[in-house]
mmCIF file of C-alpha atoms in Angstrom:
data_model
loop_
_atom_site.group_PDB
_atom_site.id
_atom_site.type_symbol
_atom_site.label_atom_id
_atom_site.label_comp_id
_atom_site.label_asym_id
_atom_site.label_seq_id
_atom_site.Cartn_x
_atom_site.Cartn_y
_atom_site.Cartn_z
ATOM 1 C CA MET V 1 0.000 0.000 0.000
ATOM 2 C CA ARG V 2 2.856 2.261 -0.819
ATOM 3 C CA LEU V 3 0.369 3.766 -3.250
ATOM 4 C CA ALA V 4 -1.193 5.704 -0.409
ATOM 5 C CA PHE V 5 1.872 7.875 -0.218
ATOM 6 C CA GLU V 6 2.796 8.150 -3.863
ATOM 7 C CA GLU V 7 -0.580 8.332 -5.580
ATOM 8 C CA ARG V 8 -2.759 9.967 -2.998
ATOM 9 C CA GLY V 9 -0.094 12.181 -1.472
ATOM 10 C CA ALA V 10 -0.636 11.292 2.159
ATOM 11 C CA ASP V 11 1.925 11.877 4.902
ATOM 12 C CA TYR V 12 0.784 9.156 7.256
ATOM 13 C CA LEU V 13 -0.876 5.823 6.779
ATOM 14 C CA LEU V 14 -3.103 4.222 9.353
ATOM 15 C CA ALA V 15 -3.473 0.520 8.712
ATOM 16 C CA ILE V 16 -3.345 -2.831 10.417
ATOM 17 C CA LYS V 17 -0.053 -4.631 10.601
ATOM 18 C CA GLU V 18 0.995 -8.038 11.738
ATOM 19 C CA ALA V 19 2.918 -7.758 14.970
ATOM 20 C CA HIS V 20 3.927 -10.661 17.216
ATOM 21 C CA GLY V 21 1.462 -12.907 15.479
ATOM 22 C CA GLN V 22 -1.387 -10.497 16.215
ATOM 23 C CA ALA V 23 -2.993 -7.801 14.147
ATOM 24 C CA ALA V 24 -2.417 -4.308 15.475
ATOM 25 C CA PRO V 25 -3.152 -0.854 14.115
ATOM 26 C CA VAL V 26 -0.082 1.182 13.201
ATOM 27 C CA LEU V 27 0.587 4.693 12.023
ATOM 28 C CA LEU V 28 3.257 4.664 9.350
ATOM 29 C CA ARG V 29 5.277 7.520 7.953
ATOM 30 C CA LYS V 30 6.684 7.648 4.478
ATOM 31 C CA GLY V 31 9.574 5.230 4.221
ATOM 32 C CA ASP V 32 8.676 3.160 7.277
ATOM 33 C CA ASP V 33 8.772 -0.584 7.010
ATOM 34 C CA ALA V 34 5.232 -1.743 6.518
ATOM 35 C CA GLY V 35 5.902 -5.381 7.356
ATOM 36 C CA THR V 36 2.907 -7.572 6.679
ATOM 37 C CA MET V 37 -0.304 -5.640 6.294
ATOM 38 C CA ARG V 38 -3.502 -7.285 7.371
ATOM 39 C CA PHE V 39 -6.781 -6.536 5.684
ATOM 40 C CA ASP V 40 -8.803 -9.435 6.970
ATOM 41 C CA VAL V 41 -9.409 -8.229 10.515
ATOM 42 C CA PRO V 42 -12.522 -6.189 11.227
ATOM 43 C CA TYR V 43 -11.088 -3.329 13.213
ATOM 44 C CA GLN V 44 -12.606 0.060 13.866
ATOM 45 C CA MET V 45 -10.059 2.469 12.434
ATOM 46 C CA THR V 46 -12.269 5.492 13.013
ATOM 47 C CA MET V 47 -11.776 5.296 16.776
ATOM 48 C CA ILE V 48 -8.021 5.356 16.402
ATOM 49 C CA LEU V 49 -8.226 8.038 13.752
ATOM 50 C CA THR V 50 -10.234 10.358 16.005
ATOM 51 C CA ASN V 51 -7.771 9.850 18.814
ATOM 52 C CA ILE V 52 -4.606 10.429 16.814
ATOM 53 C CA SER V 53 -5.941 13.281 14.702
ATOM 54 C CA ARG V 54 -5.926 15.415 17.851
ATOM 55 C CA PHE V 55 -2.148 15.158 17.926
ATOM 56 C CA ILE V 56 -1.346 15.296 14.232
ATOM 57 C CA LYS V 57 -1.839 18.875 13.263
ATOM 58 C CA GLU V 58 0.002 18.874 9.947
ATOM 59 C CA GLY V 59 -0.076 16.453 7.094
ATOM 60 C CA ARG V 60 -2.716 14.216 5.692
ATOM 61 C CA ILE V 61 -3.530 10.843 7.127
ATOM 62 C CA ALA V 62 -4.431 8.014 4.819
ATOM 63 C CA VAL V 63 -6.685 5.480 6.453
ATOM 64 C CA VAL V 64 -7.678 2.039 5.304
ATOM 65 C CA ALA V 65 -11.419 2.195 5.784
ATOM 66 C CA ARG V 66 -14.302 -0.144 5.243
ATOM 67 C CA ARG V 67 -17.698 1.160 4.256
ATOM 68 C CA CYS V 68 -18.759 1.474 7.895
ATOM 69 C CA ASP V 69 -15.549 3.376 8.705
ATOM 70 C CA GLU V 70 -16.274 5.659 5.806
ATOM 71 C CA ARG V 71 -19.745 6.380 7.112
ATOM 72 C CA ALA V 72 -18.471 6.874 10.647
ATOM 73 C CA ILE V 73 -15.918 9.361 9.321
ATOM 74 C CA ALA V 74 -18.755 11.201 7.549
ATOM 75 C CA GLU V 75 -20.665 11.398 10.833
ATOM 76 C CA LEU V 76 -17.650 12.760 12.680
ATOM 77 C CA VAL V 77 -16.825 15.263 9.932
ATOM 78 C CA LYS V 78 -20.403 16.581 10.157
ATOM 79 C CA ARG V 79 -19.846 17.166 13.855
ATOM 80 C CA ASP V 80 -16.503 18.910 13.316
ATOM 81 C CA LEU V 81 -14.540 16.220 15.078
ATOM 82 C CA LEU V 82 -12.493 15.346 12.030
ATOM 83 C CA ASN V 83 -11.303 17.483 9.169
ATOM 84 C CA HIS V 84 -12.078 15.904 5.850
ATOM 85 C CA ASP V 85 -9.287 17.816 4.079
ATOM 86 C CA ASN V 86 -6.680 16.066 6.190
ATOM 87 C CA LEU V 87 -7.919 12.603 5.327
ATOM 88 C CA VAL V 88 -7.269 10.238 2.490
ATOM 89 C CA VAL V 89 -9.695 7.339 2.536
ATOM 90 C CA ILE V 90 -8.542 4.090 1.022
ATOM 91 C CA GLY V 91 -11.534 1.867 0.519
ATOM 92 C CA LEU V 92 -11.407 -1.703 1.725
ATOM 93 C CA ALA V 93 -14.114 -4.072 0.614
ATOM 94 C CA CYS V 94 -15.264 -6.591 3.198
ATOM 95 C CA SER V 95 -15.181 -10.277 2.503
ATOM 96 C CA GLU V 96 -18.367 -12.288 2.258
ATOM 97 C CA GLU V 97 -17.731 -13.879 5.606
ATOM 98 C CA GLN V 98 -17.412 -10.514 7.310
ATOM 99 C CA ILE V 99 -20.575 -9.294 5.639
ATOM 100 C CA ARG V 100 -22.394 -12.320 6.913
ATOM 101 C CA GLU V 101 -21.101 -11.729 10.411
ATOM 102 C CA CYS V 102 -22.208 -8.090 10.458
ATOM 103 C CA ARG V 103 -25.421 -8.764 8.477
ATOM 104 C CA CYS V 104 -24.220 -5.720 6.565
ATOM 105 C CA THR V 105 -26.595 -4.227 4.026
ATOM 106 C CA ASP V 106 -24.166 -1.622 2.710
ATOM 107 C CA PRO V 107 -20.712 -3.240 2.474
ATOM 108 C CA CYS V 108 -19.254 -1.601 -0.619
ATOM 109 C CA PRO V 109 -16.930 1.395 -0.082
ATOM 110 C CA SER V 110 -17.220 4.332 -2.477
ATOM 111 C CA SER V 111 -13.954 3.270 -4.091
ATOM 112 C CA ALA V 112 -12.881 -0.286 -3.457
ATOM 113 C CA ASP V 113 -9.084 0.038 -3.604
ATOM 114 C CA ILE V 114 -8.447 -3.237 -1.833
ATOM 115 C CA GLY V 115 -10.486 -6.351 -2.440
ATOM 116 C CA HIS V 116 -13.696 -6.735 -4.387
ATOM 117 C CA CYS V 117 -17.199 -5.783 -3.412
ATOM 118 C CA ALA V 118 -19.259 -8.720 -2.317
ATOM 119 C CA ALA V 119 -23.029 -8.820 -2.330
ATOM 120 C CA PRO V 120 -24.761 -7.215 0.663
ATOM 121 C CA ALA V 121 -26.458 -9.412 3.210
ATOM 122 C CA LYS V 122 -30.195 -9.824 3.373
ATOM 123 C CA GLU V 123 -32.296 -8.449 6.185
ATOM 124 C CA ASP V 124 -31.051 -9.155 9.687
ATOM 125 C CA GLN V 125 -32.584 -12.414 10.900
ATOM 126 C CA ALA V 126 -32.066 -11.662 14.568
ATOM 127 C CA ALA V 127 -33.702 -8.245 14.333
ATOM 128 C CA SER V 128 -36.705 -9.457 12.382
ATOM 129 C CA SER V 129 -37.284 -12.402 14.694
ATOM 130 C CA ILE V 130 -37.231 -10.049 17.694
ATOM 131 C CA GLN V 131 -39.570 -7.673 15.857
ATOM 132 C CA SER V 132 -42.076 -10.438 15.321
ATOM 133 C CA MET V 133 -42.342 -11.308 19.023
ATOM 134 C CA PRO V 134 -45.289 -9.909 20.970
ATOM 135 C CA LEU V 135 -44.358 -7.146 23.412
ATOM 136 C CA PRO V 136 -44.174 -9.146 26.683
ATOM 137 C CA ASP V 137 -42.021 -11.854 25.081
ATOM 138 C CA ARG V 138 -39.783 -9.216 23.605
ATOM 139 C CA LEU V 139 -39.296 -7.612 26.992
ATOM 140 C CA ASP V 140 -38.456 -10.990 28.540
ATOM 141 C CA TYR V 141 -35.982 -11.658 25.760
ATOM 142 C CA TRP V 142 -34.200 -8.337 26.204
ATOM 143 C CA ILE V 143 -34.178 -8.546 29.986
ATOM 144 C CA ASP V 144 -32.525 -11.951 29.719
ATOM 145 C CA GLN V 145 -29.975 -10.435 27.381
ATOM 146 C CA PHE V 146 -29.327 -7.274 29.378
ATOM 147 C CA ARG V 147 -28.961 -9.272 32.574
ATOM 148 C CA LYS V 148 -25.748 -10.616 31.126
ATOM 149 C CA CYS V 149 -24.266 -7.129 30.911
ATOM 150 C CA ASN V 150 -21.336 -6.708 33.257
ATOM 151 C CA LYS V 151 -20.953 -2.986 32.723
ATOM 152 C CA CYS V 152 -17.555 -3.280 31.040
ATOM 153 C CA PHE V 153 -18.301 -0.268 28.813
ATOM 154 C CA GLY V 154 -16.738 -2.151 25.916
ATOM 155 C CA CYS V 155 -19.580 -1.144 23.620
ATOM 156 C CA THR V 156 -19.037 2.497 24.501
ATOM 157 C CA LEU V 157 -15.266 2.516 24.324
ATOM 158 C CA ASN V 158 -15.032 0.691 21.019
ATOM 159 C CA CYS V 159 -17.826 2.588 19.346
ATOM 160 C CA PRO V 160 -16.502 4.747 16.496
ATOM 161 C CA VAL V 161 -19.245 7.353 16.839
ATOM 162 C CA CYS V 162 -19.308 7.599 20.643
ATOM 163 C CA PHE V 163 -17.319 10.770 20.997
ATOM 164 C CA CYS V 164 -18.267 12.547 24.234
ATOM 165 C CA ASP V 165 -15.351 13.208 26.538
ATOM 166 C CA ASP V 166 -17.545 12.810 29.586
ATOM 167 C CA CYS V 167 -19.906 9.955 29.019
ATOM 168 C CA LEU V 168 -23.351 10.403 30.464
ATOM 169 C CA LEU V 169 -23.436 6.730 31.317
ATOM 170 C CA GLU V 170 -20.594 7.165 33.764
ATOM 171 C CA GLU V 171 -22.831 9.373 35.889
ATOM 172 C CA LYS V 172 -24.438 7.614 38.784
ATOM 173 C CA THR V 173 -27.789 9.165 37.906
ATOM 174 C CA PHE V 174 -28.120 6.778 35.016
ATOM 175 C CA THR V 175 -25.822 3.918 35.916
ATOM 176 C CA PRO V 176 -25.681 2.703 39.497
ATOM 177 C CA GLU V 177 -22.227 3.055 40.944
ATOM 178 C CA LYS V 178 -22.274 -0.354 42.515
ATOM 179 C CA GLY V 179 -23.407 -3.637 41.209
ATOM 180 C CA ILE V 180 -24.105 -5.256 37.917
ATOM 181 C CA PRO V 181 -26.092 -5.467 35.684
ATOM 182 C CA PRO V 182 -26.645 -1.764 35.132
ATOM 183 C CA GLY V 183 -30.315 -2.104 34.253
ATOM 184 C CA LEU V 184 -32.490 -1.526 31.262
ATOM 185 C CA ALA V 185 -31.928 2.221 31.046
ATOM 186 C CA PHE V 186 -28.205 1.797 30.322
ATOM 187 C CA HIS V 187 -28.796 0.069 27.010
ATOM 188 C CA LEU V 188 -31.744 2.231 26.066
ATOM 189 C CA ILE V 189 -29.715 5.386 26.630
ATOM 190 C CA ARG V 190 -27.012 4.016 24.380
ATOM 191 C CA ALA V 191 -29.635 3.158 21.809
ATOM 192 C CA VAL V 192 -31.045 6.659 21.755
ATOM 193 C CA HIS V 193 -27.644 8.330 21.708
ATOM 194 C CA LEU V 194 -26.586 6.297 18.722
ATOM 195 C CA ALA V 195 -29.931 6.573 16.962
ATOM 196 C CA ASP V 196 -28.784 9.291 14.599
ATOM 197 C CA LYS V 197 -25.172 8.196 14.213
ATOM 198 C CA CYS V 198 -24.858 4.426 14.410
ATOM 199 C CA VAL V 199 -23.205 3.095 11.267
ATOM 200 C CA GLU V 200 -23.896 -0.569 12.085
ATOM 201 C CA CYS V 201 -20.239 -1.546 12.152
ATOM 202 C CA GLY V 202 -21.026 -4.229 14.696
ATOM 203 C CA GLU V 203 -18.136 -3.323 16.955
ATOM 204 C CA CYS V 204 -20.383 -3.199 20.045
ATOM 205 C CA GLU V 205 -21.566 -6.735 19.450
ATOM 206 C CA ARG V 206 -18.064 -7.993 18.709
ATOM 207 C CA SER V 207 -16.558 -6.399 21.775
ATOM 208 C CA CYS V 208 -19.348 -7.499 24.110
ATOM 209 C CA PRO V 209 -17.970 -10.222 26.374
ATOM 210 C CA SER V 210 -21.494 -11.417 27.157
ATOM 211 C CA ASP V 211 -22.691 -11.666 23.550
ATOM 212 C CA ILE V 212 -25.634 -9.334 23.915
ATOM 213 C CA PRO V 213 -27.147 -8.917 20.429
ATOM 214 C CA LEU V 214 -26.521 -5.188 20.409
ATOM 215 C CA LEU V 215 -26.205 -4.976 16.653
ATOM 216 C CA ALA V 216 -29.760 -6.255 16.265
ATOM 217 C CA LEU V 217 -30.976 -3.465 18.544
ATOM 218 C CA ARG V 218 -28.975 -0.878 16.589
ATOM 219 C CA LYS V 219 -30.370 -2.137 13.328
ATOM 220 C CA MET V 220 -33.921 -1.969 14.627
ATOM 221 C CA VAL V 221 -33.461 1.605 15.828
ATOM 222 C CA ASN V 222 -31.840 2.583 12.531
ATOM 223 C CA GLN V 223 -34.814 1.146 10.659
ATOM 224 C CA ASP V 224 -37.040 3.356 12.764
ATOM 225 C CA MET V 225 -34.926 6.406 12.025
ATOM 226 C CA LYS V 226 -35.262 5.590 8.351
ATOM 227 C CA ARG V 227 -39.019 5.189 8.663
ATOM 228 C CA MET V 228 -39.628 8.232 10.836
ATOM 229 C CA PHE V 229 -37.224 10.770 9.393
ATOM 230 C CA ASN V 230 -36.051 9.078 6.187
ATOM 231 C CA TYR V 231 -32.542 9.458 7.533
ATOM 232 C CA THR V 232 -29.661 7.039 7.263
ATOM 233 C CA SER V 233 -26.681 7.762 9.450
ATOM 234 C CA GLY V 234 -23.398 8.130 7.642
ATOM 235 C CA ASP V 235 -24.929 10.414 5.057
ATOM 236 C CA PRO V 236 -22.268 13.096 4.512
ATOM 237 C CA GLU V 237 -24.767 15.711 3.324
ATOM 238 C CA ARG V 238 -27.710 15.571 5.688
ATOM 239 C CA ARG V 239 -27.690 16.831 9.228
ATOM 240 C CA SER V 240 -29.105 14.556 11.848
ATOM 241 C CA PRO V 241 -32.885 15.144 12.107
ATOM 242 C CA LEU V 242 -32.555 15.291 15.889
ATOM 243 C CA LEU V 243 -30.434 18.428 15.508
ATOM 244 C CA THR V 244 -32.744 20.271 13.136
ATOM 245 C CA THR V 245 -36.134 21.918 13.494
ATOM 246 C CA LEU V 246 -39.259 20.363 12.046
ATOM 247 C CA GLU V 247 -38.662 22.355 8.876
ATOM 248 C CA GLY V 248 -35.131 20.991 8.642
ATOM 249 C CA ASP V 249 -33.237 24.160 9.538
ATOM 250 C CA PRO V 250 -30.288 23.758 11.860
ATOM 251 C CA MET V 251 -30.974 24.519 15.507
ATOM 252 C CA GLU V 252 -29.466 27.673 16.922
ATOM 253 C CA ASP V 253 -27.255 25.720 19.250
ATOM 254 C CA ASP V 254 -26.340 22.117 18.933
ATOM 255 C CA GLY V 255 -26.495 21.799 22.691
ATOM 256 C CA ASP V 256 -25.871 18.241 23.637
ATOM 257 C CA ALA V 257 -24.508 16.755 20.479
ATOM 258 C CA CYS V 258 -24.639 13.335 22.071
ATOM 259 C CA MET J 1 -59.408 -6.329 44.437
ATOM 260 C CA SER J 2 -58.664 -2.663 44.381
ATOM 261 C CA GLU J 3 -58.475 -0.828 41.120
ATOM 262 C CA PHE J 4 -55.061 -0.349 39.580
ATOM 263 C CA ASN J 5 -53.885 3.182 40.244
ATOM 264 C CA PRO J 6 -51.167 4.068 37.828
ATOM 265 C CA ASN J 7 -48.215 6.134 38.853
ATOM 266 C CA ILE J 8 -47.650 8.750 36.215
ATOM 267 C CA LEU J 9 -44.944 11.306 35.690
ATOM 268 C CA ALA J 10 -45.838 14.450 33.768
ATOM 269 C CA PHE J 11 -43.077 16.739 32.593
ATOM 270 C CA CYS J 12 -44.582 20.167 32.071
ATOM 271 C CA CYS J 13 -42.796 23.060 30.474
ATOM 272 C CA ASN J 14 -42.528 26.092 32.690
ATOM 273 C CA TRP J 15 -43.925 28.563 30.187
ATOM 274 C CA CYS J 16 -47.016 26.835 28.834
ATOM 275 C CA SER J 17 -48.050 23.505 30.246
ATOM 276 C CA TYR J 18 -47.207 24.199 33.865
ATOM 277 C CA ALA J 19 -49.231 27.402 33.658
ATOM 278 C CA GLY J 20 -51.948 25.367 31.954
ATOM 279 C CA ALA J 21 -51.881 22.882 34.804
ATOM 280 C CA ASP J 22 -52.052 25.796 37.222
ATOM 281 C CA LEU J 23 -55.073 27.165 35.404
ATOM 282 C CA ALA J 24 -56.746 23.773 35.552
ATOM 283 C CA GLY J 25 -56.154 23.770 39.293
ATOM 284 C CA VAL J 26 -57.424 27.309 39.806
ATOM 285 C CA ASN J 27 -60.546 26.484 37.802
ATOM 286 C CA ARG J 28 -61.074 23.408 40.007
ATOM 287 C CA LEU J 29 -61.273 21.050 37.087
ATOM 288 C CA GLN J 30 -61.624 17.471 38.235
ATOM 289 C CA MET J 31 -58.912 15.079 37.143
ATOM 290 C CA PRO J 32 -57.355 11.866 38.391
ATOM 291 C CA PRO J 33 -54.771 12.358 41.130
ATOM 292 C CA ASN J 34 -52.297 9.866 39.685
ATOM 293 C CA VAL J 35 -50.120 12.431 38.002
ATOM 294 C CA ASN J 36 -46.922 13.752 39.499
ATOM 295 C CA VAL J 37 -46.028 16.968 37.766
ATOM 296 C CA VAL J 38 -42.382 17.824 37.255
ATOM 297 C CA ARG J 39 -41.711 21.351 36.140
ATOM 298 C CA VAL J 40 -38.985 21.699 33.543
ATOM 299 C CA MET J 41 -37.847 24.881 31.881
ATOM 300 C CA CYS J 42 -38.561 23.566 28.408
ATOM 301 C CA SER J 43 -40.003 20.329 27.109
ATOM 302 C CA ALA J 44 -36.705 19.935 25.237
ATOM 303 C CA SER J 45 -34.931 19.488 28.545
ATOM 304 C CA VAL J 46 -36.772 16.204 28.967
ATOM 305 C CA LYS J 47 -34.030 14.054 27.617
ATOM 306 C CA PRO J 48 -34.882 10.502 26.609
ATOM 307 C CA GLU J 49 -32.557 9.405 29.410
ATOM 308 C CA TYR J 50 -34.998 10.617 32.043
ATOM 309 C CA VAL J 51 -37.890 8.854 30.375
ATOM 310 C CA PHE J 52 -35.922 5.628 30.203
ATOM 311 C CA LYS J 53 -34.868 5.904 33.781
ATOM 312 C CA ALA J 54 -38.427 6.485 34.926
ATOM 313 C CA ILE J 55 -39.794 3.604 32.877
ATOM 314 C CA SER J 56 -37.045 1.204 33.895
ATOM 315 C CA GLN J 57 -37.705 1.998 37.537
ATOM 316 C CA GLY J 58 -41.371 1.161 37.252
ATOM 317 C CA ILE J 59 -43.254 4.363 36.452
ATOM 318 C CA ASP J 60 -46.409 3.360 34.596
ATOM 319 C CA GLY J 61 -46.495 6.232 32.171
ATOM 320 C CA VAL J 62 -44.614 9.355 31.205
ATOM 321 C CA LEU J 63 -46.449 12.360 29.849
ATOM 322 C CA VAL J 64 -44.444 15.128 28.222
ATOM 323 C CA LEU J 65 -46.260 18.411 27.797
ATOM 324 C CA GLY J 66 -44.875 21.428 26.020
ATOM 325 C CA CYS J 67 -45.890 24.597 24.233
ATOM 326 C CA HIS J 68 -47.531 24.366 20.852
ATOM 327 C CA ILE J 69 -45.126 24.321 17.922
ATOM 328 C CA GLY J 70 -44.155 27.893 17.185
ATOM 329 C CA ASP J 71 -44.922 29.126 20.690
ATOM 330 C CA CYS J 72 -41.777 27.878 22.386
ATOM 331 C CA HIS J 73 -40.202 30.377 24.720
ATOM 332 C CA TYR J 74 -36.842 29.231 23.394
ATOM 333 C CA LEU J 75 -38.053 29.334 19.763
ATOM 334 C CA THR J 76 -37.163 25.830 18.654
ATOM 335 C CA GLY J 77 -37.088 23.859 21.881
ATOM 336 C CA ASN J 78 -40.268 21.942 21.226
ATOM 337 C CA HIS J 79 -39.136 21.034 17.716
ATOM 338 C CA ARG J 80 -36.480 18.991 19.386
ATOM 339 C CA THR J 81 -39.030 17.391 21.687
ATOM 340 C CA ALA J 82 -41.345 16.638 18.788
ATOM 341 C CA LYS J 83 -38.673 14.432 17.251
ATOM 342 C CA ARG J 84 -37.126 13.045 20.377
ATOM 343 C CA ILE J 85 -40.106 11.751 22.289
ATOM 344 C CA PRO J 86 -41.609 9.695 19.438
ATOM 345 C CA LEU J 87 -38.161 8.159 18.940
ATOM 346 C CA THR J 88 -37.988 7.405 22.650
ATOM 347 C CA ALA J 89 -41.342 5.638 22.464
ATOM 348 C CA LYS J 90 -40.164 3.672 19.426
ATOM 349 C CA ILE J 91 -37.037 2.495 21.218
ATOM 350 C CA LEU J 92 -39.127 1.390 24.174
ATOM 351 C CA GLU J 93 -41.272 -0.584 21.776
ATOM 352 C CA LYS J 94 -38.140 -2.284 20.444
ATOM 353 C CA VAL J 95 -37.350 -3.722 23.841
ATOM 354 C CA GLY J 96 -40.936 -4.700 24.514
ATOM 355 C CA ILE J 97 -42.494 -1.858 26.473
ATOM 356 C CA ASP J 98 -45.720 -0.480 25.084
ATOM 357 C CA PRO J 99 -44.941 2.810 23.298
ATOM 358 C CA ARG J 100 -48.250 4.249 24.540
ATOM 359 C CA ARG J 101 -46.656 4.580 27.965
ATOM 360 C CA VAL J 102 -44.836 7.649 26.673
ATOM 361 C CA GLN J 103 -47.003 10.390 25.318
ATOM 362 C CA LEU J 104 -46.278 13.834 23.998
ATOM 363 C CA ASP J 105 -48.840 16.591 23.818
ATOM 364 C CA TRP J 106 -48.983 20.334 23.518
ATOM 365 C CA VAL J 107 -50.827 22.340 26.167
ATOM 366 C CA SER J 108 -50.660 26.114 26.200
ATOM 367 C CA ALA J 109 -51.000 28.356 29.255
ATOM 368 C CA ALA J 110 -54.638 29.099 28.400
ATOM 369 C CA GLU J 111 -55.668 25.483 27.942
ATOM 370 C CA GLY J 112 -56.583 24.364 31.431
ATOM 371 C CA GLU J 113 -59.370 22.241 30.026
ATOM 372 C CA LYS J 114 -57.086 20.591 27.551
ATOM 373 C CA PHE J 115 -54.727 19.719 30.384
ATOM 374 C CA GLN J 116 -57.607 18.055 32.176
ATOM 375 C CA GLN J 117 -58.596 16.132 29.058
ATOM 376 C CA VAL J 118 -55.058 15.004 28.271
ATOM 377 C CA VAL J 119 -54.409 13.832 31.812
ATOM 378 C CA THR J 120 -57.751 12.052 32.145
ATOM 379 C CA GLN J 121 -57.338 10.344 28.805
ATOM 380 C CA PHE J 122 -53.758 9.319 29.568
ATOM 381 C CA VAL J 123 -54.652 7.898 32.970
ATOM 382 C CA ASP J 124 -57.459 5.906 31.351
ATOM 383 C CA ASP J 125 -55.102 4.619 28.678
ATOM 384 C CA ILE J 126 -52.520 3.540 31.213
ATOM 385 C CA ARG J 127 -55.218 1.897 33.326
ATOM 386 C CA SER J 128 -56.221 -0.215 30.371
ATOM 387 C CA LEU J 129 -52.569 -1.064 29.668
ATOM 388 C CA GLY J 130 -52.020 -2.289 33.202
ATOM 389 C CA PRO J 131 -48.972 -1.870 35.407
ATOM 390 C CA ASN J 132 -45.525 -1.379 33.942
ATOM 391 C CA PRO J 133 -43.932 -4.826 33.534
ATOM 392 C CA MET J 134 -40.597 -3.368 34.669
ATOM 393 C CA LYS J 135 -42.058 -3.092 38.182
ATOM 394 C CA GLU J 136 -41.784 -6.836 38.573
ATOM 395 C CA VAL J 137 -38.282 -7.041 37.173
ATOM 396 C CA ARG J 138 -35.346 -6.825 39.473
ATOM 397 C CA PHE J 139 -32.094 -6.383 37.733
#
């Protein structure tokens, strides 16, 4: 991927490299030894990009991004957390297996520089089976799932679009200081915060040690956003409907962006 | 068996609905006593977090009352509410709580009667829905 530097004129490259038998994200400068690059690991580059872009003031960063990374970057650019001019996005197409794992309906990056676009997955089975349950059964199902939560905050920390410095969920008003599980409100608050920005990358579900089907919940909420406001998160043009008036004008203040 | 008396939280905006509730009280309009009114400065300050917390702790219904669209003291506060609260109800539906437990309505300062109607109707609705299932659940 030397092409990132020569063709696209980037100063840094953020990619995943093989290190000690593991895959790890690295930031490479021009002329650094790339070693073995890995493109088969689903890894949220956007998180790392947001963190390092605070320290890299000059130069453009090339990032190897999947479609979900691309959409997450669009969300963050809209909220002025990333500067699009400093970024070079190198599209990485997901493999069929990864698409199946994420139940991804939009897997193809705008320019597939690495790999070939595979067909998108069909509708999420888990989400539609939960949707078809009657309300009391659905509540029982989710309570069983949320009971497994051990408040590790993995879903929050690994989420590419969770950007608040002070997370509301760390306040004891919403999450009890002592004891697990944190209750129903914890997951619902996350659901509503991500409603207008979740890009369905599936990182919350992957990082959950208790295998709570969080991606199914995200997908259901995103379907609602689509139905209610005709809004898909990751759209680089449109402002989130929750931050505009009913006529679609931007609000005077963005207040709590989260 | 005694009748189920729902426990309802009503968030009223300081400028319209709270004054409307006041008017209803001054006019001695009869309404069910199940409603606990919380005064907030604007209906937009009712974040979904508060609704979720109330519902997950066993409140039977949450009523959010604000100024009519266009009358907001803060110009566009209730626009925010108008989008947020329906989304909140939708998310509750996704995890299996009846979305009718969260209701949004507009009551102006002059509409004491409307306040009475909204509250009476909401209490009746919640009565027919039964107690919040989260009451039974201990996490």
